[in-house]
Structure formats: structure tokens, C-alpha cells
Amino acid sequence: MLTIYSAEHARHDPKVEMADGALVPAVEIPARAEMVLRFVRDADLGPIEAPDPLDRALVEAVHTPDYVAFLEGFWQRWLDAGRDPHAHDTFPFVWPTRGLRRIAPRHLDGLMGRYSFDAGTPMGPGTWAAAASSAAVAQTGARRLLAHGDPVFALCRPPGHHAMADAYGGYCFLNNAAIAAETLRQGGLERVAILDVDYHHGNGTQAIFEARSDVLFVSIHADPMDEYPYFLGHADETGSGPGAGYTRNLPLAFGTAWPAYSRALDDALGTVADFAPDALVLSLGMDTFHADPISKFALEEADFPRLGAQLAAGKWPTLFVFEGGYAVDALGRNTLGVLQGFEGGG
């Protein structure tokens, strides 16, 4: 299996994040991707390629141009405002909620609130470079899939599935899975399915495609009544307008282990099969692992090859887009388990 990877991800290197009302050590760190890359390389999974240059037009087909420009220019604005040039981790503190106008103020703090939806996603001097490289990895993976049809692993970092058209959050800045799906659509495919197996709901991906019928979004995740991102991902959300019926959410309870997860996955894959996609984008979150520090599912190491084999049964051309997963010591082994299980199950 071909892997696309960029070392530029390490330029986003947060030290702390906001969680449980306090600043705590960051969990979305460069070691995540580096661990996965090590296992992919040591297992000789297949060739590893650098991404092609970022196609900004594809990014702006998913994200609003003003939001992209904010991300790109953020650090220079920070310096121009006389802020600490050595800062690693910057956070918004005010948001246009409860009916407040969603304008773009001139002041940096107002802009940070306008273009974010949580206080737990730090930005620093290398965030744009890393996010742009992550999006380029996803775009390139989609183009390789279009070219030859064989499965591709886009080793993206930072992750992307929480990023909305005009807002960052959940450690995500550009929505890699959405950009990949748009790349496949503009590359000539009529129907693309996105299946998100991250522990957390892909609220950004859902919001981007909720009114479209050419991209199906299906997600298996922790129940948002109890878990981040709380405000999307409920079972009664099925899309809107032309996209009605093209969103499906399967929220699960804390403590979900393989038997219940496997049944939900079968259900999700049935929905994908009914859609009959030309390709599948798999948002591969690995935080369903029982030892993940910020998650509450109970999958074991042996379950991840089973997950990969179950995914392979549909035989769709598949692009894996790396998302969450924060148990760094086990992350490479578990991710490799999915990819090898998929190859063996196909």
C-alpha cells in the first residue's frame, strides 16, 4: 500500500492544550505521525512518497477563502500585534455565540474567535505550514487513488475531520478527508463516500457535506450527548436540502468494545453499499483503543486487523486519511494493524 507523508507536519508542535478547565500537556504532537511512519516503514508496507504541491483551489472548494487566508496569515498578524514571538500555543477566548454577529473584526483576538469553535486547539508559528502539508498529503493520496485504484494511506497530521468550512477546532485546521473527497469528485468520480471511524464525531466533515447528495457521510463515534464535539453527530441528523438522507450517524456508548463496534461497522458499511460509491474515503481515527488517554471506547490491539478486514469487504477503491489517536506507544502498531488487515481482507 502506498503511503503519502510529509515531515512538514512537525512544524505544528504544541506543548499545551486546554482540557478539563486547565492547561495540560498537548496530546496532538509530532510523535504521533512519526510513530506511525516508523511502523509503516519497518513493516515494508509499500512505497512512501512526499505529497505534490498543495492545490489551493481545491482547499477553497471546501473552505471559505477568508478562513484559509486567516490561517495562512495568522502568525504574521500575531507578530504585527506585538505578541510573544516565542509563543508555541495561542488560544481564542471569545466567540460569536448565542445570536452574536459572525463578523470578522480587525482585532486578532476577535478573528481567532470568529474562525474557531473551541479553546482546546493551540496555534503556533508553524501551524499553517503543517496544516497545508497535511491537506497536500490528502490531495495527493486522492490523486494517486484516481490514477491507479489501489488503496492509499494518507498519513495526515494535523488531523482534519473537525475543521469546518470556516472554523478550526478539535486539533483540526483544514479538513483533509473533505478535501480528498472533493479532489475525487473534481477528478471525475460521481459518488464518493466518507466513513469516519474516529472515536469523536467528524462534525466538520458532516457540516461541509450535509446539503450535498454526491458525497455520503457516515460516522461511528461516541455519543455526543456525553462526548466532544457535543453539538453534532446525533442519530437524527440525516442531511438537509438536496443532501437529505446522505448523512448517517451511529453514536455509541462509553465502554463500547469490539462486538458492538463490529455490528455498528456492519451497519455503516451497509449504508455505504446502498450508496454504491465510486470510492471510499476512510477517516481513520485510532482513538477507539482502550488505552487512549482522551477516549472511552474499549477496542483491543487484536481488533484493529479485524476492523481493516471488515472494511475491505466492500472492495471499493479506498483512501485512508489519518485522523486522531493519542496513545502514542501503541499508535503505530494499531494503525498498521488496520492497514494490513485491509490488505489481507481484500
mmCIF file of C-alpha atoms in Angstrom:
data_model
loop_
_atom_site.group_PDB
_atom_site.id
_atom_site.type_symbol
_atom_site.label_atom_id
_atom_site.label_comp_id
_atom_site.label_asym_id
_atom_site.label_seq_id
_atom_site.Cartn_x
_atom_site.Cartn_y
_atom_site.Cartn_z
ATOM 1 C CA MET A 1 0.000 0.000 0.000
ATOM 2 C CA LEU A 2 1.311 3.414 -0.966
ATOM 3 C CA THR A 3 1.786 5.896 1.900
ATOM 4 C CA ILE A 4 1.882 9.681 1.422
ATOM 5 C CA TYR A 5 3.743 11.569 4.170
ATOM 6 C CA SER A 6 5.265 14.995 4.766
ATOM 7 C CA ALA A 7 7.739 15.834 7.523
ATOM 8 C CA GLU A 8 6.336 19.379 7.464
ATOM 9 C CA HIS A 9 3.689 18.221 9.969
ATOM 10 C CA ALA A 10 6.288 18.613 12.739
ATOM 11 C CA ARG A 11 6.208 22.400 12.330
ATOM 12 C CA HIS A 12 2.970 22.328 14.324
ATOM 13 C CA ASP A 13 4.418 21.406 17.711
ATOM 14 C CA PRO A 14 2.089 22.413 20.550
ATOM 15 C CA LYS A 15 3.256 21.997 24.131
ATOM 16 C CA VAL A 16 -0.020 22.550 25.983
ATOM 17 C CA GLU A 17 -3.753 22.492 25.314
ATOM 18 C CA MET A 18 -6.867 23.493 27.217
ATOM 19 C CA ALA A 19 -8.741 20.496 28.642
ATOM 20 C CA ASP A 20 -10.950 19.990 31.687
ATOM 21 C CA GLY A 21 -10.629 23.661 32.544
ATOM 22 C CA ALA A 22 -6.839 23.696 32.739
ATOM 23 C CA LEU A 23 -3.719 23.891 30.590
ATOM 24 C CA VAL A 24 -2.386 20.343 30.242
ATOM 25 C CA PRO A 25 0.333 18.712 28.096
ATOM 26 C CA ALA A 26 -0.732 18.547 24.452
ATOM 27 C CA VAL A 27 -1.642 15.130 23.052
ATOM 28 C CA GLU A 28 -1.783 16.035 19.335
ATOM 29 C CA ILE A 29 2.008 16.070 18.916
ATOM 30 C CA PRO A 30 4.527 15.268 16.140
ATOM 31 C CA ALA A 31 5.416 11.911 17.720
ATOM 32 C CA ARG A 32 2.010 10.594 16.626
ATOM 33 C CA ALA A 33 2.778 10.674 12.903
ATOM 34 C CA GLU A 34 6.411 9.750 13.430
ATOM 35 C CA MET A 35 5.418 6.595 15.308
ATOM 36 C CA VAL A 36 3.003 5.539 12.575
ATOM 37 C CA LEU A 37 5.595 6.222 9.879
ATOM 38 C CA ARG A 38 8.125 4.066 11.737
ATOM 39 C CA PHE A 39 5.786 1.084 11.799
ATOM 40 C CA VAL A 40 4.767 1.522 8.164
ATOM 41 C CA ARG A 41 8.416 1.684 7.119
ATOM 42 C CA ASP A 42 9.614 -1.190 9.327
ATOM 43 C CA ALA A 43 6.799 -3.429 8.061
ATOM 44 C CA ASP A 44 7.669 -2.589 4.452
ATOM 45 C CA LEU A 45 4.012 -1.842 3.816
ATOM 46 C CA GLY A 46 4.860 -0.250 0.487
ATOM 47 C CA PRO A 47 6.434 2.862 -1.038
ATOM 48 C CA ILE A 48 6.383 6.145 0.874
ATOM 49 C CA GLU A 49 6.068 9.331 -1.174
ATOM 50 C CA ALA A 50 6.119 13.050 -0.432
ATOM 51 C CA PRO A 51 2.993 14.988 -1.422
ATOM 52 C CA ASP A 52 2.559 17.081 -4.526
ATOM 53 C CA PRO A 53 2.264 20.860 -4.005
ATOM 54 C CA LEU A 54 -0.972 21.990 -2.418
ATOM 55 C CA ASP A 55 -3.760 22.881 -4.837
ATOM 56 C CA ARG A 56 -5.264 25.890 -3.115
ATOM 57 C CA ALA A 57 -8.309 25.932 -5.391
ATOM 58 C CA LEU A 58 -9.313 22.519 -4.055
ATOM 59 C CA VAL A 59 -8.852 23.719 -0.484
ATOM 60 C CA GLU A 60 -11.064 26.720 -1.207
ATOM 61 C CA ALA A 61 -13.702 24.450 -2.721
ATOM 62 C CA VAL A 62 -14.112 23.063 0.806
ATOM 63 C CA HIS A 63 -13.136 26.029 2.997
ATOM 64 C CA THR A 64 -14.045 29.691 2.593
ATOM 65 C CA PRO A 65 -11.212 31.793 1.128
ATOM 66 C CA ASP A 66 -11.326 34.250 4.044
ATOM 67 C CA TYR A 67 -10.828 31.411 6.533
ATOM 68 C CA VAL A 68 -7.901 29.986 4.563
ATOM 69 C CA ALA A 69 -6.341 33.442 4.380
ATOM 70 C CA PHE A 70 -6.749 33.809 8.159
ATOM 71 C CA LEU A 71 -4.916 30.545 8.815
ATOM 72 C CA GLU A 72 -2.150 31.429 6.386
ATOM 73 C CA GLY A 73 -1.632 34.920 7.784
ATOM 74 C CA PHE A 74 -2.243 34.207 11.456
ATOM 75 C CA TRP A 75 1.332 34.121 12.692
ATOM 76 C CA GLN A 76 2.297 37.335 10.886
ATOM 77 C CA ARG A 77 -0.755 39.018 12.437
ATOM 78 C CA TRP A 78 0.393 37.718 15.817
ATOM 79 C CA LEU A 79 3.837 39.265 15.346
ATOM 80 C CA ASP A 80 2.403 42.505 13.934
ATOM 81 C CA ALA A 81 0.270 42.809 17.063
ATOM 82 C CA GLY A 82 3.415 42.777 19.205
ATOM 83 C CA ARG A 83 2.691 39.373 20.724
ATOM 84 C CA ASP A 84 5.348 36.994 22.052
ATOM 85 C CA PRO A 85 7.394 35.771 19.050
ATOM 86 C CA HIS A 86 8.438 32.679 21.024
ATOM 87 C CA ALA A 87 4.893 31.533 21.763
ATOM 88 C CA HIS A 88 4.088 27.941 20.830
ATOM 89 C CA ASP A 89 0.463 27.813 21.910
ATOM 90 C CA THR A 90 -2.115 30.548 21.346
ATOM 91 C CA PHE A 91 -5.812 30.290 22.142
ATOM 92 C CA PRO A 92 -9.008 32.251 21.419
ATOM 93 C CA PHE A 93 -11.143 33.426 24.309
ATOM 94 C CA VAL A 94 -14.310 34.954 22.818
ATOM 95 C CA TRP A 95 -16.760 33.547 20.237
ATOM 96 C CA PRO A 96 -19.776 34.874 18.282
ATOM 97 C CA THR A 97 -22.289 32.604 20.042
ATOM 98 C CA ARG A 98 -25.958 32.984 21.052
ATOM 99 C CA GLY A 99 -27.010 35.261 18.262
ATOM 100 C CA LEU A 100 -23.921 37.491 18.181
ATOM 101 C CA ARG A 101 -22.926 38.660 14.719
ATOM 102 C CA ARG A 102 -20.436 36.450 12.890
ATOM 103 C CA ILE A 103 -18.398 39.340 11.562
ATOM 104 C CA ALA A 104 -14.623 39.315 11.070
ATOM 105 C CA PRO A 105 -13.252 42.005 13.419
ATOM 106 C CA ARG A 106 -9.996 43.777 12.688
ATOM 107 C CA HIS A 107 -8.506 42.777 16.053
ATOM 108 C CA LEU A 108 -6.591 39.499 16.210
ATOM 109 C CA ASP A 109 -8.466 38.193 19.245
ATOM 110 C CA GLY A 110 -11.774 38.764 17.507
ATOM 111 C CA LEU A 111 -10.543 36.979 14.397
ATOM 112 C CA MET A 112 -9.364 33.986 16.430
ATOM 113 C CA GLY A 113 -12.832 33.692 17.930
ATOM 114 C CA ARG A 114 -14.544 34.199 14.578
ATOM 115 C CA TYR A 115 -12.590 31.379 12.980
ATOM 116 C CA SER A 116 -12.636 28.815 15.807
ATOM 117 C CA PHE A 117 -15.207 26.859 17.787
ATOM 118 C CA ASP A 118 -13.245 25.678 20.838
ATOM 119 C CA ALA A 119 -10.453 26.747 23.187
ATOM 120 C CA GLY A 120 -8.578 23.455 23.017
ATOM 121 C CA THR A 121 -6.769 23.849 19.712
ATOM 122 C CA PRO A 122 -3.492 25.771 20.000
ATOM 123 C CA MET A 123 -1.964 27.603 17.057
ATOM 124 C CA GLY A 124 1.698 28.499 16.684
ATOM 125 C CA PRO A 125 4.280 29.725 14.186
ATOM 126 C CA GLY A 126 4.281 26.536 12.128
ATOM 127 C CA THR A 127 0.586 25.678 12.215
ATOM 128 C CA TRP A 128 -0.272 26.863 8.708
ATOM 129 C CA ALA A 129 2.727 25.107 7.132
ATOM 130 C CA ALA A 130 1.804 21.854 8.868
ATOM 131 C CA ALA A 131 -1.899 22.091 8.060
ATOM 132 C CA ALA A 132 -1.182 22.927 4.422
ATOM 133 C CA SER A 133 1.174 19.954 4.145
ATOM 134 C CA SER A 134 -1.441 17.687 5.728
ATOM 135 C CA ALA A 135 -4.019 18.819 3.176
ATOM 136 C CA ALA A 136 -1.475 18.258 0.395
ATOM 137 C CA VAL A 137 -0.954 14.703 1.675
ATOM 138 C CA ALA A 138 -4.717 14.070 1.432
ATOM 139 C CA GLN A 139 -4.984 15.656 -2.024
ATOM 140 C CA THR A 140 -2.059 13.633 -3.308
ATOM 141 C CA GLY A 141 -3.480 10.432 -1.867
ATOM 142 C CA ALA A 142 -6.763 11.080 -3.668
ATOM 143 C CA ARG A 143 -4.975 11.731 -6.957
ATOM 144 C CA ARG A 144 -2.952 8.522 -6.628
ATOM 145 C CA LEU A 145 -6.185 6.634 -5.978
ATOM 146 C CA LEU A 146 -7.691 8.164 -9.108
ATOM 147 C CA ALA A 147 -4.614 7.188 -11.092
ATOM 148 C CA HIS A 148 -4.370 3.511 -10.193
ATOM 149 C CA GLY A 149 -7.285 2.499 -7.947
ATOM 150 C CA ASP A 150 -5.137 0.691 -5.381
ATOM 151 C CA PRO A 151 -5.566 1.631 -1.687
ATOM 152 C CA VAL A 152 -3.577 4.597 -0.411
ATOM 153 C CA PHE A 153 -2.716 5.701 3.113
ATOM 154 C CA ALA A 154 -2.582 9.485 3.576
ATOM 155 C CA LEU A 155 -0.596 9.916 6.796
ATOM 156 C CA CYS A 156 -2.044 13.330 7.624
ATOM 157 C CA ARG A 157 -1.115 15.440 10.613
ATOM 158 C CA PRO A 158 -2.630 17.645 11.975
ATOM 159 C CA PRO A 159 -5.901 15.745 11.668
ATOM 160 C CA GLY A 160 -8.808 17.330 9.847
ATOM 161 C CA HIS A 161 -12.301 15.952 10.417
ATOM 162 C CA HIS A 162 -13.378 18.563 12.986
ATOM 163 C CA ALA A 163 -12.423 21.520 10.746
ATOM 164 C CA MET A 164 -15.492 23.249 9.304
ATOM 165 C CA ALA A 165 -15.716 25.366 6.189
ATOM 166 C CA ASP A 166 -14.757 28.461 8.172
ATOM 167 C CA ALA A 167 -13.629 27.335 11.636
ATOM 168 C CA TYR A 168 -10.901 25.301 13.313
ATOM 169 C CA GLY A 169 -11.155 23.173 16.447
ATOM 170 C CA GLY A 170 -10.600 19.678 17.779
ATOM 171 C CA TYR A 171 -6.890 19.897 16.785
ATOM 172 C CA CYS A 172 -8.022 20.353 13.152
ATOM 173 C CA PHE A 173 -7.422 23.271 10.763
ATOM 174 C CA LEU A 174 -8.053 22.035 7.206
ATOM 175 C CA ASN A 175 -10.456 19.169 6.641
ATOM 176 C CA ASN A 176 -8.255 16.583 4.952
ATOM 177 C CA ALA A 177 -10.995 13.996 4.347
ATOM 178 C CA ALA A 178 -13.297 16.612 2.827
ATOM 179 C CA ILE A 179 -10.508 17.934 0.614
ATOM 180 C CA ALA A 180 -9.750 14.375 -0.500
ATOM 181 C CA ALA A 181 -13.414 13.740 -1.313
ATOM 182 C CA GLU A 182 -13.614 16.977 -3.296
ATOM 183 C CA THR A 183 -10.426 16.013 -5.144
ATOM 184 C CA LEU A 184 -12.034 12.708 -6.127
ATOM 185 C CA ARG A 185 -15.229 14.443 -7.254
ATOM 186 C CA GLN A 186 -13.378 17.011 -9.337
ATOM 187 C CA GLY A 187 -11.248 14.175 -10.688
ATOM 188 C CA GLY A 188 -14.295 12.653 -12.320
ATOM 189 C CA LEU A 189 -15.923 10.364 -9.746
ATOM 190 C CA GLU A 190 -19.679 10.862 -9.444
ATOM 191 C CA ARG A 191 -20.260 9.438 -5.945
ATOM 192 C CA VAL A 192 -17.841 9.452 -3.019
ATOM 193 C CA ALA A 193 -18.497 8.030 0.438
ATOM 194 C CA ILE A 194 -16.741 9.153 3.608
ATOM 195 C CA LEU A 195 -16.769 6.711 6.514
ATOM 196 C CA ASP A 196 -15.440 8.166 9.761
ATOM 197 C CA VAL A 197 -14.325 5.656 12.418
ATOM 198 C CA ASP A 198 -12.662 8.141 14.757
ATOM 199 C CA TYR A 199 -13.856 7.995 18.377
ATOM 200 C CA HIS A 200 -15.025 11.607 18.045
ATOM 201 C CA HIS A 201 -17.656 12.638 15.527
ATOM 202 C CA GLY A 202 -16.379 14.370 12.387
ATOM 203 C CA ASN A 203 -18.543 17.445 12.835
ATOM 204 C CA GLY A 204 -16.615 19.455 10.277
ATOM 205 C CA THR A 205 -16.975 16.847 7.561
ATOM 206 C CA GLN A 206 -20.681 16.485 8.227
ATOM 207 C CA ALA A 207 -21.238 20.237 8.120
ATOM 208 C CA ILE A 208 -19.324 20.624 4.861
ATOM 209 C CA PHE A 209 -21.331 17.974 3.012
ATOM 210 C CA GLU A 210 -24.703 17.942 4.806
ATOM 211 C CA ALA A 211 -26.544 19.602 1.894
ATOM 212 C CA ARG A 212 -24.920 17.523 -0.862
ATOM 213 C CA SER A 213 -26.072 14.231 -2.349
ATOM 214 C CA ASP A 214 -22.855 13.386 -4.233
ATOM 215 C CA VAL A 215 -20.870 12.769 -1.020
ATOM 216 C CA LEU A 216 -22.234 10.382 1.595
ATOM 217 C CA PHE A 217 -21.052 10.893 5.175
ATOM 218 C CA VAL A 218 -21.340 8.040 7.684
ATOM 219 C CA SER A 219 -19.818 8.158 11.163
ATOM 220 C CA ILE A 220 -19.382 5.743 14.077
ATOM 221 C CA HIS A 221 -18.434 7.628 17.237
ATOM 222 C CA ALA A 222 -19.020 8.243 20.919
ATOM 223 C CA ASP A 223 -22.457 9.601 21.715
ATOM 224 C CA PRO A 224 -22.254 13.409 21.505
ATOM 225 C CA MET A 225 -24.704 13.700 24.388
ATOM 226 C CA ASP A 226 -21.709 12.710 26.505
ATOM 227 C CA GLU A 227 -18.634 13.438 24.381
ATOM 228 C CA TYR A 228 -16.961 16.105 22.238
ATOM 229 C CA PRO A 229 -17.997 17.713 19.895
ATOM 230 C CA TYR A 230 -21.457 17.580 21.594
ATOM 231 C CA PHE A 231 -23.381 19.741 19.112
ATOM 232 C CA LEU A 232 -23.296 17.493 16.020
ATOM 233 C CA GLY A 233 -23.265 13.746 15.481
ATOM 234 C CA HIS A 234 -26.681 12.758 16.802
ATOM 235 C CA ALA A 235 -28.624 9.960 15.138
ATOM 236 C CA ASP A 236 -31.435 12.224 13.962
ATOM 237 C CA GLU A 237 -29.074 14.283 11.775
ATOM 238 C CA THR A 238 -29.514 12.924 8.248
ATOM 239 C CA GLY A 239 -28.597 15.835 5.986
ATOM 240 C CA SER A 240 -30.536 18.814 4.659
ATOM 241 C CA GLY A 241 -31.994 20.054 1.375
ATOM 242 C CA PRO A 242 -30.505 18.119 -1.542
ATOM 243 C CA GLY A 243 -28.390 16.209 0.979
ATOM 244 C CA ALA A 244 -31.313 14.837 2.975
ATOM 245 C CA GLY A 245 -30.665 11.143 3.553
ATOM 246 C CA TYR A 246 -26.956 11.362 2.760
ATOM 247 C CA THR A 247 -25.706 11.743 6.342
ATOM 248 C CA ARG A 248 -25.805 8.859 8.825
ATOM 249 C CA ASN A 249 -24.603 8.910 12.439
ATOM 250 C CA LEU A 250 -24.182 5.847 14.644
ATOM 251 C CA PRO A 251 -23.406 7.133 18.163
ATOM 252 C CA LEU A 252 -22.213 4.513 20.675
ATOM 253 C CA ALA A 253 -21.956 4.418 24.469
ATOM 254 C CA PHE A 254 -18.827 4.780 26.562
ATOM 255 C CA GLY A 255 -17.122 1.419 27.006
ATOM 256 C CA THR A 256 -18.080 0.066 23.572
ATOM 257 C CA ALA A 257 -15.937 -2.986 22.776
ATOM 258 C CA TRP A 258 -15.424 -4.949 19.575
ATOM 259 C CA PRO A 259 -18.660 -6.979 19.402
ATOM 260 C CA ALA A 260 -20.898 -3.883 19.484
ATOM 261 C CA TYR A 261 -18.460 -1.838 17.419
ATOM 262 C CA SER A 262 -18.295 -4.538 14.743
ATOM 263 C CA ARG A 263 -22.090 -4.602 14.481
ATOM 264 C CA ALA A 264 -22.164 -0.821 14.055
ATOM 265 C CA LEU A 265 -19.459 -1.089 11.401
ATOM 266 C CA ASP A 266 -21.504 -3.664 9.500
ATOM 267 C CA ASP A 267 -24.473 -1.287 9.659
ATOM 268 C CA ALA A 268 -22.364 1.621 8.417
ATOM 269 C CA LEU A 269 -20.900 -0.432 5.578
ATOM 270 C CA GLY A 270 -24.407 -1.444 4.549
ATOM 271 C CA THR A 271 -25.294 2.236 4.191
ATOM 272 C CA VAL A 272 -22.171 2.785 2.112
ATOM 273 C CA ALA A 273 -23.014 -0.215 -0.077
ATOM 274 C CA ASP A 274 -26.526 1.114 -0.708
ATOM 275 C CA PHE A 275 -24.961 4.387 -1.881
ATOM 276 C CA ALA A 276 -22.700 2.430 -4.293
ATOM 277 C CA PRO A 277 -19.773 4.868 -4.236
ATOM 278 C CA ASP A 278 -17.050 5.083 -6.850
ATOM 279 C CA ALA A 279 -14.530 5.424 -3.993
ATOM 280 C CA LEU A 280 -14.381 5.440 -0.200
ATOM 281 C CA VAL A 281 -12.540 7.969 1.944
ATOM 282 C CA LEU A 282 -11.900 6.411 5.350
ATOM 283 C CA SER A 283 -11.340 8.909 8.177
ATOM 284 C CA LEU A 284 -9.052 6.646 10.190
ATOM 285 C CA GLY A 285 -9.166 7.710 13.814
ATOM 286 C CA MET A 286 -7.302 5.331 16.110
ATOM 287 C CA ASP A 287 -8.607 6.726 19.407
ATOM 288 C CA THR A 288 -11.108 3.879 19.801
ATOM 289 C CA PHE A 289 -8.254 1.994 21.540
ATOM 290 C CA HIS A 290 -8.950 1.156 25.188
ATOM 291 C CA ALA A 291 -5.775 2.902 26.385
ATOM 292 C CA ASP A 292 -6.306 6.163 24.505
ATOM 293 C CA PRO A 293 -5.831 8.981 27.047
ATOM 294 C CA ILE A 294 -8.787 11.122 25.934
ATOM 295 C CA SER A 295 -11.290 8.472 24.771
ATOM 296 C CA LYS A 296 -13.629 5.909 26.312
ATOM 297 C CA PHE A 297 -14.097 3.008 23.914
ATOM 298 C CA ALA A 298 -12.568 -0.397 24.581
ATOM 299 C CA LEU A 299 -11.100 -1.812 21.372
ATOM 300 C CA GLU A 300 -8.048 -4.022 21.854
ATOM 301 C CA GLU A 301 -4.944 -4.321 19.697
ATOM 302 C CA ALA A 302 -6.263 -7.539 18.120
ATOM 303 C CA ASP A 303 -9.427 -5.738 16.983
ATOM 304 C CA PHE A 304 -7.724 -3.380 14.540
ATOM 305 C CA PRO A 305 -6.780 -6.010 11.932
ATOM 306 C CA ARG A 306 -10.392 -7.216 12.174
ATOM 307 C CA LEU A 307 -11.558 -3.672 11.521
ATOM 308 C CA GLY A 308 -9.341 -3.460 8.436
ATOM 309 C CA ALA A 309 -10.596 -6.786 7.097
ATOM 310 C CA GLN A 310 -14.210 -5.726 7.615
ATOM 311 C CA LEU A 311 -13.564 -2.511 5.691
ATOM 312 C CA ALA A 312 -12.054 -4.455 2.800
ATOM 313 C CA ALA A 313 -15.214 -6.470 2.218
ATOM 314 C CA GLY A 314 -16.823 -3.683 0.194
ATOM 315 C CA LYS A 315 -13.969 -3.734 -2.331
ATOM 316 C CA TRP A 316 -14.269 -0.012 -3.028
ATOM 317 C CA PRO A 317 -11.181 1.947 -4.077
ATOM 318 C CA THR A 318 -10.167 3.280 -0.665
ATOM 319 C CA LEU A 319 -8.162 6.211 0.623
ATOM 320 C CA PHE A 320 -7.248 6.081 4.308
ATOM 321 C CA VAL A 321 -6.926 9.569 5.823
ATOM 322 C CA PHE A 322 -5.254 9.567 9.232
ATOM 323 C CA GLU A 323 -7.194 11.391 11.964
ATOM 324 C CA GLY A 324 -6.987 11.014 15.770
ATOM 325 C CA GLY A 325 -5.361 8.548 18.141
ATOM 326 C CA TYR A 326 -3.280 9.646 21.117
ATOM 327 C CA ALA A 327 -1.912 6.504 22.788
ATOM 328 C CA VAL A 328 1.396 7.154 21.031
ATOM 329 C CA ASP A 329 3.227 3.994 22.114
ATOM 330 C CA ALA A 330 0.533 1.763 20.572
ATOM 331 C CA LEU A 331 -0.494 4.054 17.733
ATOM 332 C CA GLY A 332 1.860 2.778 15.058
ATOM 333 C CA ARG A 333 1.133 -0.870 15.773
ATOM 334 C CA ASN A 334 -2.647 -0.360 15.806
ATOM 335 C CA THR A 335 -2.658 1.716 12.627
ATOM 336 C CA LEU A 336 -0.534 -0.846 10.842
ATOM 337 C CA GLY A 337 -2.969 -3.497 12.046
ATOM 338 C CA VAL A 338 -5.848 -1.775 10.232
ATOM 339 C CA LEU A 339 -3.891 -1.325 7.017
ATOM 340 C CA GLN A 340 -2.548 -4.891 6.965
ATOM 341 C CA GLY A 341 -5.964 -6.258 7.903
ATOM 342 C CA PHE A 342 -7.443 -4.358 4.967
ATOM 343 C CA GLU A 343 -4.846 -5.737 2.567
ATOM 344 C CA GLY A 344 -5.320 -9.258 3.861
ATOM 345 C CA GLY A 345 -9.100 -8.968 3.829
ATOM 346 C CA GLY A 346 -9.283 -7.767 0.269
#
